[in-house]
Short mmCIF file of C-alpha atoms and ligand atoms in Angstrom, two decimals:
data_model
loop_
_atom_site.label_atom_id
_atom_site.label_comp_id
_atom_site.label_asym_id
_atom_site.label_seq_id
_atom_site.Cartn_x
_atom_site.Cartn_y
_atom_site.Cartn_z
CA UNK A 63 0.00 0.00 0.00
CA UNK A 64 1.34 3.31 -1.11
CA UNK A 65 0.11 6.82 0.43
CA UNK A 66 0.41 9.76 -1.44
CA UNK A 67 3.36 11.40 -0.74
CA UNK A 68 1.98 15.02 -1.78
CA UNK A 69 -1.67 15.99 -0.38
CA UNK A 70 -3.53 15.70 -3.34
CA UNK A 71 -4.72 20.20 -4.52
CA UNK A 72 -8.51 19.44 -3.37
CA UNK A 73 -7.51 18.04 0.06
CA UNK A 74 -5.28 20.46 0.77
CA UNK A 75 -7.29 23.03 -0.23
CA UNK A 76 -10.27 21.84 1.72
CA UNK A 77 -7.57 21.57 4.71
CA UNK A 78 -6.53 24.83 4.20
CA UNK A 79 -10.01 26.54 4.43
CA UNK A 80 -10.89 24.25 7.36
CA UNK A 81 -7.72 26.17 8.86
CA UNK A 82 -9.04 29.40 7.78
CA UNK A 83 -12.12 29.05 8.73
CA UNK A 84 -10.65 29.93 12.16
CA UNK A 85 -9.91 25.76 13.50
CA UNK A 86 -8.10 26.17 16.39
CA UNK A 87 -5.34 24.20 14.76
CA UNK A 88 -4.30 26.94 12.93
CA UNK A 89 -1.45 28.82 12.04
CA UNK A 90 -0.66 31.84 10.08
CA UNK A 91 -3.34 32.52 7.62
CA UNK A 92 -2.69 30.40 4.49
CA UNK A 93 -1.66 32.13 1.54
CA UNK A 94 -4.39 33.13 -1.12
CA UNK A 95 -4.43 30.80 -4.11
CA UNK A 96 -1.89 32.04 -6.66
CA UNK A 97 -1.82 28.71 -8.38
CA UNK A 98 0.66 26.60 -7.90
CA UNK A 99 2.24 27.87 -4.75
CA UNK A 100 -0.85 26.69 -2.79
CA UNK A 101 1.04 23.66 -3.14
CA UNK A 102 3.72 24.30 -0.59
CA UNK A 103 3.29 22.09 2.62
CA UNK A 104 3.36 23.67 6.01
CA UNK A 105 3.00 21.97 9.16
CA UNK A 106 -0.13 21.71 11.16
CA UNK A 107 0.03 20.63 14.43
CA UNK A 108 -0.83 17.01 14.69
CA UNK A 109 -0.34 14.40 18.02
CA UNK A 110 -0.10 10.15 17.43
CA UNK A 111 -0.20 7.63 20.17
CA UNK A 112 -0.82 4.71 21.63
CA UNK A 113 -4.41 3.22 21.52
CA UNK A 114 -4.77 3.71 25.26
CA UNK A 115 -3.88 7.94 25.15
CA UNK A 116 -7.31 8.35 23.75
CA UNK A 117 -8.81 10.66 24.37
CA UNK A 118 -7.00 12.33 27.06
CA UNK A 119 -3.72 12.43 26.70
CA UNK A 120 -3.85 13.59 23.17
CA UNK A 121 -6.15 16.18 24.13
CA UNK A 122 -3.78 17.21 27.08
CA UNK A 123 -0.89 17.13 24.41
CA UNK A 124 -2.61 19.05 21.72
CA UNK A 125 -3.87 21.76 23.85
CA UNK A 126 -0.32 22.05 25.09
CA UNK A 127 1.50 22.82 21.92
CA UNK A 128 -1.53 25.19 21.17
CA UNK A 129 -0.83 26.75 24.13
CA UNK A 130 3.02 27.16 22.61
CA UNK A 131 4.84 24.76 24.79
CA UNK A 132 7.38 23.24 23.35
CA UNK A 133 6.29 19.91 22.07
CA UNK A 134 8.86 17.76 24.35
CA UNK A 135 6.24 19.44 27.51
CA UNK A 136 3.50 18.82 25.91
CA UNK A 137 3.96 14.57 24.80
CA UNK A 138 5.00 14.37 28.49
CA UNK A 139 1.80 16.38 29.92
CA UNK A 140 -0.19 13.86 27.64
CA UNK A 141 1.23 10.49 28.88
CA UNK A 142 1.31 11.76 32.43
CA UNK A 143 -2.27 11.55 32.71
CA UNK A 144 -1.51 7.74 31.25
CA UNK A 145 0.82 7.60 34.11
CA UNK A 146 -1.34 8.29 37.10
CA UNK A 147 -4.43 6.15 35.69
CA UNK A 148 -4.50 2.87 38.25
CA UNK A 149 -6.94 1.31 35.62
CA UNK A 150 -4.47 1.10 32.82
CA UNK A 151 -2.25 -1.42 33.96
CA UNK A 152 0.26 -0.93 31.21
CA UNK A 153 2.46 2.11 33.17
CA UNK A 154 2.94 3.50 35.87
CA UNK A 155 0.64 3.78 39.04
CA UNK A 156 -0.87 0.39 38.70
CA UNK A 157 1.10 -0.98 36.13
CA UNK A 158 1.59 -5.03 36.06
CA UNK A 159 4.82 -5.94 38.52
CA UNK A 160 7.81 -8.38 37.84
CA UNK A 161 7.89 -11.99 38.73
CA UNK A 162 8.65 -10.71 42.13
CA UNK A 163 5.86 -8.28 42.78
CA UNK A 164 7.14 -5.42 42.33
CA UNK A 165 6.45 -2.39 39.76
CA UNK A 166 9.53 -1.50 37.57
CA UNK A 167 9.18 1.58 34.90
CA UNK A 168 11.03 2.24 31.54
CA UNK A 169 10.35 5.55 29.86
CA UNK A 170 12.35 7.83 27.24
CA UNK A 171 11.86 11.27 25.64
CA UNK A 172 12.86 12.93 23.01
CA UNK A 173 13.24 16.60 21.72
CA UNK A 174 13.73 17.08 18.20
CA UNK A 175 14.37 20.79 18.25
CA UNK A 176 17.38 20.12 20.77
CA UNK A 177 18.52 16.70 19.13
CA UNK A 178 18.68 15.34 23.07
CA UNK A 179 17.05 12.57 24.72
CA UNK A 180 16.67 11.48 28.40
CA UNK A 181 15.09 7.63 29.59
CA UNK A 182 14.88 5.62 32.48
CA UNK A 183 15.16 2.27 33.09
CA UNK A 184 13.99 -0.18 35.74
CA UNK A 185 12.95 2.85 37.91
CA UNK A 186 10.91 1.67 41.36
CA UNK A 187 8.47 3.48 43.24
CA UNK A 188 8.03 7.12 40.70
CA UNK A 189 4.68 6.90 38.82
CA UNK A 190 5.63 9.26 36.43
CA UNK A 191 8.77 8.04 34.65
CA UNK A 192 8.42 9.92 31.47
CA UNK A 193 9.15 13.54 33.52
CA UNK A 194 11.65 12.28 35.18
CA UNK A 195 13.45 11.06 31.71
CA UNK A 196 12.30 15.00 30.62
CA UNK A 197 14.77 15.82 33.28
CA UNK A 198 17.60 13.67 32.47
CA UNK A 199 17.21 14.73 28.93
CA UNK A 200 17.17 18.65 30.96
CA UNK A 201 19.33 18.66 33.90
CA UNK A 202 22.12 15.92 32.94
CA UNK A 203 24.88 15.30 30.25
CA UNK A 204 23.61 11.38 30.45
CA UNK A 205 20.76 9.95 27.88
CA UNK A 206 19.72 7.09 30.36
CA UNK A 207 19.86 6.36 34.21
CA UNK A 208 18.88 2.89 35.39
CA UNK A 209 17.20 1.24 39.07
CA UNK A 210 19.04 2.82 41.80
CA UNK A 211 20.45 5.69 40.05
CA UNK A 212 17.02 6.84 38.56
CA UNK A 213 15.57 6.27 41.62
CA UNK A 214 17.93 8.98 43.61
CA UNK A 215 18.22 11.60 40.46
CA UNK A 216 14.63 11.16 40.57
CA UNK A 217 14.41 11.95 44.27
CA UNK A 218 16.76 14.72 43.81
CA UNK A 219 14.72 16.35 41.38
CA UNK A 220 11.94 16.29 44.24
CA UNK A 221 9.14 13.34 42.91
CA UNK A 222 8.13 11.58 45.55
CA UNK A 223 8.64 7.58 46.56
CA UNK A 224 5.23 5.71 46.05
CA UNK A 225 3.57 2.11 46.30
CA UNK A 226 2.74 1.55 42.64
CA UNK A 227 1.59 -1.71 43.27
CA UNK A 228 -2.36 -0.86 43.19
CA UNK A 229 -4.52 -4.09 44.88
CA UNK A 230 -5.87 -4.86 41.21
CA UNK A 231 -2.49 -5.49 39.61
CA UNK A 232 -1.64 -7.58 42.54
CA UNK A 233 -4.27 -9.80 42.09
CA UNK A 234 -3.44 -10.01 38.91
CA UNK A 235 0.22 -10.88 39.72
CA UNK A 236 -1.03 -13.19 42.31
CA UNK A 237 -3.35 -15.41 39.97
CA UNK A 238 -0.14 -15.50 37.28
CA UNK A 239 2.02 -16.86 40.79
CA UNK A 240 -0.22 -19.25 41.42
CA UNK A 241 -0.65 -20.26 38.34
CA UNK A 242 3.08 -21.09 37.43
CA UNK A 243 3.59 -24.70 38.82
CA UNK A 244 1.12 -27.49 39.87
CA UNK A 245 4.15 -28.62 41.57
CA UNK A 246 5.10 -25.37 44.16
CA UNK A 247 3.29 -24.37 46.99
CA UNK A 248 1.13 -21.63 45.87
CA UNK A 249 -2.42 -21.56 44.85
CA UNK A 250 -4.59 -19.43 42.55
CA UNK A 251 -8.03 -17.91 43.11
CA UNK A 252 -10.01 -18.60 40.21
CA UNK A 253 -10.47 -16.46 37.26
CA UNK A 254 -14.24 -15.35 37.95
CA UNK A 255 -12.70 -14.04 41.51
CA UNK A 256 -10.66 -11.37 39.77
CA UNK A 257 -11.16 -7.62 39.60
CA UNK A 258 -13.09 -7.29 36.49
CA UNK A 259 -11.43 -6.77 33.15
CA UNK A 260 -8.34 -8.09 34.72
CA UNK A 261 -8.27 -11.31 32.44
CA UNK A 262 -6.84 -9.09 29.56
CA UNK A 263 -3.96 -8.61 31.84
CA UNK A 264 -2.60 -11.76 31.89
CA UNK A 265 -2.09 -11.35 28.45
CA UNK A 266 -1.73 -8.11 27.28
CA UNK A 267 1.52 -6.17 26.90
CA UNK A 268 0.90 -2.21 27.28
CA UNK A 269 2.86 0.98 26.99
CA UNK A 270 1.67 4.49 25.89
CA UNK A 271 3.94 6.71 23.44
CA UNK A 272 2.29 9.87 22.30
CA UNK A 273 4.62 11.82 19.24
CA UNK A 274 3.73 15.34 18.17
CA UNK A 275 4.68 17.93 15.76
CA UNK A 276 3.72 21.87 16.23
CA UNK A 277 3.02 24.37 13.76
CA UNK A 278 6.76 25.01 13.46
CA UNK A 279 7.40 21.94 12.50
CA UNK A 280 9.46 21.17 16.20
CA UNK A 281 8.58 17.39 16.43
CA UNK A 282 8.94 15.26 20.29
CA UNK A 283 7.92 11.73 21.56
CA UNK A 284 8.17 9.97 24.56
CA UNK A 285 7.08 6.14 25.18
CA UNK A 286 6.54 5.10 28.59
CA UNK A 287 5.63 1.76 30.06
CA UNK A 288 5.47 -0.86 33.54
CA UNK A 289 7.31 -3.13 30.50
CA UNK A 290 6.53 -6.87 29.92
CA UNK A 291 3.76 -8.32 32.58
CA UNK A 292 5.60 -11.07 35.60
CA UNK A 293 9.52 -9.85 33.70
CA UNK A 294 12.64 -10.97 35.20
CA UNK A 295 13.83 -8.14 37.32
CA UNK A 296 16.19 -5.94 35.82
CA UNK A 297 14.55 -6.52 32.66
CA UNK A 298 14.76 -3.23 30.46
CA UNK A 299 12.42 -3.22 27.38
CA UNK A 300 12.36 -1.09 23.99
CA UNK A 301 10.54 1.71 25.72
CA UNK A 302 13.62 3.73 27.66
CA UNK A 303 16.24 2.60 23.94
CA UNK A 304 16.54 5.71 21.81
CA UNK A 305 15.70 4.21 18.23
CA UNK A 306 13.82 1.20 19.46
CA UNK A 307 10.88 2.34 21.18
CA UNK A 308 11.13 5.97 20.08
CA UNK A 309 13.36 7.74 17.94
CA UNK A 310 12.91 11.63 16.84
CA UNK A 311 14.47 13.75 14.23
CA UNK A 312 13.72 17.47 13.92
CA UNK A 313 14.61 17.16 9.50
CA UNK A 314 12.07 13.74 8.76
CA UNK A 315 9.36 12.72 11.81
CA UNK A 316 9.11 11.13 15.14
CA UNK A 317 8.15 7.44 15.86
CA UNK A 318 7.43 5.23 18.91
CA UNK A 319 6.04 1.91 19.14
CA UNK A 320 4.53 -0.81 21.74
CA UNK A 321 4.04 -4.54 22.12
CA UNK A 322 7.15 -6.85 22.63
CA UNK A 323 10.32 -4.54 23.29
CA UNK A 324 12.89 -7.64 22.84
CA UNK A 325 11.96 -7.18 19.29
CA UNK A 326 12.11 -3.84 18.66
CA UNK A 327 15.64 -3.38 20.53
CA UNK A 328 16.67 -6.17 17.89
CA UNK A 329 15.29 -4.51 14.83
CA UNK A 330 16.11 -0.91 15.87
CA UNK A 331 12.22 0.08 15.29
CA UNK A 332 11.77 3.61 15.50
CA UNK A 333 15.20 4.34 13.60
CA UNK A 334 13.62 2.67 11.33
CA UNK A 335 10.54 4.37 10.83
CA UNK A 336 11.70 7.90 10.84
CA UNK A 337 14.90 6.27 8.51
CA UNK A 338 12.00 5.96 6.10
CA UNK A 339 10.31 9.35 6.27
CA UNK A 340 13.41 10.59 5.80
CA UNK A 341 13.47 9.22 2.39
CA UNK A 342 9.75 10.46 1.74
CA UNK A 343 7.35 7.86 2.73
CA UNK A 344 4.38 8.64 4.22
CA UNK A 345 4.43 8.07 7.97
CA UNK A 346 1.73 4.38 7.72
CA UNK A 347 4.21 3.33 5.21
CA UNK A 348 7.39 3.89 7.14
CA UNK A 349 5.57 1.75 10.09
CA UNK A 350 4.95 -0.92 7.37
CA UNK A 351 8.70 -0.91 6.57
CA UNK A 352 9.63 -1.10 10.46
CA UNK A 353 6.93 -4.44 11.11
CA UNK A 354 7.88 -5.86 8.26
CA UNK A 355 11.62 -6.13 9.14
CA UNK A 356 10.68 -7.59 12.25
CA UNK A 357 8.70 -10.23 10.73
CA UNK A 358 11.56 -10.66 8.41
CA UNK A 359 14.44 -11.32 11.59
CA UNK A 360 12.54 -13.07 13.92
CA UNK A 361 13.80 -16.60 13.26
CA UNK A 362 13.80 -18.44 16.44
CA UNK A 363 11.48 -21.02 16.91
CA UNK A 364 9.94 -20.29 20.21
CA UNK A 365 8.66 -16.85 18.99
CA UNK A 366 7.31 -18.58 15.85
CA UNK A 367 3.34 -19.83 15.71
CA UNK A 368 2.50 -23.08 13.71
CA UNK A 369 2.04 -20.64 10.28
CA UNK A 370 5.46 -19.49 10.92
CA UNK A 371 4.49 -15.54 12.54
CA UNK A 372 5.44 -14.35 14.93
CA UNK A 373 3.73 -15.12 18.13
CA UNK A 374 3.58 -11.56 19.53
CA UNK A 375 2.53 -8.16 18.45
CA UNK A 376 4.40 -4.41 17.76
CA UNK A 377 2.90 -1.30 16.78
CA UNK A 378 4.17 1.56 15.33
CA UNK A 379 2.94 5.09 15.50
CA UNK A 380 4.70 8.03 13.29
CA UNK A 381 4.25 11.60 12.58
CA UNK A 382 6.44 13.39 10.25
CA UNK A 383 7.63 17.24 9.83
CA UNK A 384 4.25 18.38 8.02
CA UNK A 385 2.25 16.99 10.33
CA UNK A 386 0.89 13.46 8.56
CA UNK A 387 0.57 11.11 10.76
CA UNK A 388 0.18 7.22 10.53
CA UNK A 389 0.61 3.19 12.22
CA UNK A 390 1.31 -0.20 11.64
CA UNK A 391 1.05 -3.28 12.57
CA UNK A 392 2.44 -6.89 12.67
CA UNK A 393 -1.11 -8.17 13.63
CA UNK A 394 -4.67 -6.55 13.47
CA UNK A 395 -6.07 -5.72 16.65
CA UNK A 396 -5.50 -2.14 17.99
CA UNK A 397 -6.51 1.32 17.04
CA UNK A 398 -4.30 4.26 17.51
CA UNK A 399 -4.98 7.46 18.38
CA UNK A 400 -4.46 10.95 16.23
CA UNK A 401 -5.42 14.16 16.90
CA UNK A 402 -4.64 16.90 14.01
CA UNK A 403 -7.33 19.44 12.04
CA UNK A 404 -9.79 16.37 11.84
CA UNK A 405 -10.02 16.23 15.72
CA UNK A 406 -9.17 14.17 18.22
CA UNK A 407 -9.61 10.16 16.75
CA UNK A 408 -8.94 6.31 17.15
CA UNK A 409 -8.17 5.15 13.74
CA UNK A 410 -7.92 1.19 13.19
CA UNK A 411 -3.72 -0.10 12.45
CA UNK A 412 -3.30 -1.88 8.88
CA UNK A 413 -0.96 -5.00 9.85
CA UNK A 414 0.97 -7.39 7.91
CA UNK A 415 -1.18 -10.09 9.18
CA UNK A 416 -4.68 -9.58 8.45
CA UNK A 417 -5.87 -12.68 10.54
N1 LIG B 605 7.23 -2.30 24.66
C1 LIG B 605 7.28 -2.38 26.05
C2 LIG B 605 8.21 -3.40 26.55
O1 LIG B 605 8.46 -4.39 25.89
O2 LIG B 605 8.71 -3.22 27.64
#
């Protein structure tokens, strides 16, 4: 599937007097139609994200960098709300624990205007992990700080030490223990005795990245995430790895992604994606590219289903410097969420498995 490239004269026009019309979205008036100089792009402000940072955290995001904040602010305002939700159990407050119980946090950021990035990895006990990687990327020569470290620069930087461990995700965590062995000593409740909707849990990887682009054309992401459900402690996933699970540059787009981080890290993901708009391609195609090649390396047998696919899922969410946004897939279940001069939207991911 190819996307145009170039915004076809009648859509852009139409987009253009949507703008003029006075859309909050707006920038500088657009210029009157002298023929073919109504061709020249401009950016509009446009947010992507995860399926979960509808609606709120693209709102929060959107309003931000209409507000003028610079977009780097405005992705982390957005997934903080994410962040302090104890329902989603993907990130932070609530998030699902390690094998051992306990709530670990990855998150990165990147600011295309400034070519930095900050992450943490492993971080205990902060529910918002994506401001305190803002501050790395700030207030430090360093791009990532892991466990302990984190922990105190995070403390230093005045966020306060918190139980993230909600009684939800350890039930959760509980029925997983107690379902690991017929042969150890602990039992499980059964499934029906769970909090409701916590079946998906057991299953279900989660993360939120939200990536936006102002009317300057300034583009910032930031993925954050409690990481893979019952990990091995210590385990760091794509999420906090600059060009796995996000990657932003200021001259071609920003991209993040979600679902299973071992494979991103491998395929370099994100680089990937925005490696791709670089060249041109419209952002859905660049996250084709990026799903593709992970289809493409992932060779060993135990992450292989009977058809030969891969057994797991990543998604990939893009915007580039004009403000086009797009997703993809390796497997059709999730929306994503976009908010640009058509509003504030799930749209459904195109995968390169339809079934
Ligand atoms: N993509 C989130 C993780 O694997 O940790």
């Amino acid at each position: 599937m190819m996307h145009n490239q170039e915004p076809d004269r009648r859509e852009f026009l139409s987009a253009a007097s949507a703008l003029a019309a006075g859309a909050s979205l707006a920038g500088p008036e657009p210029r009157p139609n002298r023929g073919p100089e109504i061709l020249i792009r401009r950016p509009h402000p446009a947010v992507v994200a995860s399926h979960n940072a509808f609606p709120h955290c693209t709102e929060a995001a959107m309003k931000a960098i209409l507000a003028g904040k610079p977009v780097v602010d405005a992705v982390v305002e957005g997934v903080t709300l994410v962040e302090n939700d104890p329902e989603d159990h993907s990130v932070g407050l609530g998030g699902i624990p390690n094998e051992e119980g306990v709530v670990e946090l990855d998150a990165s950021v990147m600011d295309g205007a400034s070519g930095l990035s900050g992450a943490v990895a492993s971080i205990r006990n902060i529910k918002n992990p994506a401001s305190v990687a803002l501050r790395v990327l700030r207030y430090t020569d360093h791009c990532l700080l892991v466990g302990e470290g984190a922990l105190r620069f995070a403390k230093a930087h005045g966020f306060k030490e918190e139980e993230l461990l909600t009684d939800d995700a350890r039930e959760i965590w509980l029925y997983w223990k107690g379902n690991l062995s017929s042969s150890d000593k602990w039992f499980a409740k059964d499934l029906d005795q769970l909090p409701a909707g916590a079946k998906k849990w057991l299953t279900t990887t989660g993360t939120v990245n939200c990536c936006g682009v102002d009317r300057n054309g300034q583009l910032a992401g930031t993925t954050t995430t409690s990481g893979l459900a019952f990990k091995i402690p210590g385990r760091v996933g794509d999420s906090p790895i600059v060009g796995a699970g996000l990657y932003v540059d200021n001259d071609a787009g920003a991209a993040g992604s979600t679902g299973r981080g071992e494979a991103n890290i491998i395929s370099c993901g994100s680089l990937i994606v925005v490696e791709a708009m670089r060249r041109g391609a419209h952002p859905t195609d660049a996250c084709k590219e990026a799903a593709e090649r992970i289809v493409r390396l992932t060779k060993a047998k135990h992450l292989l289903d009977a058809r030969g696919r891969p057994t797991f899922n990543v998604n990939f969410y893009a915007v580039d410097k004009q403000g086009r946004t797009g997703g993809f897939a390796i497997k059709r279940k999730d929306t994503y969420a976009v908010f640009d001069e058509k509003g504030n939207r799930q749209v459904p991911l195109d995968s390169v498995f339809a079934d």
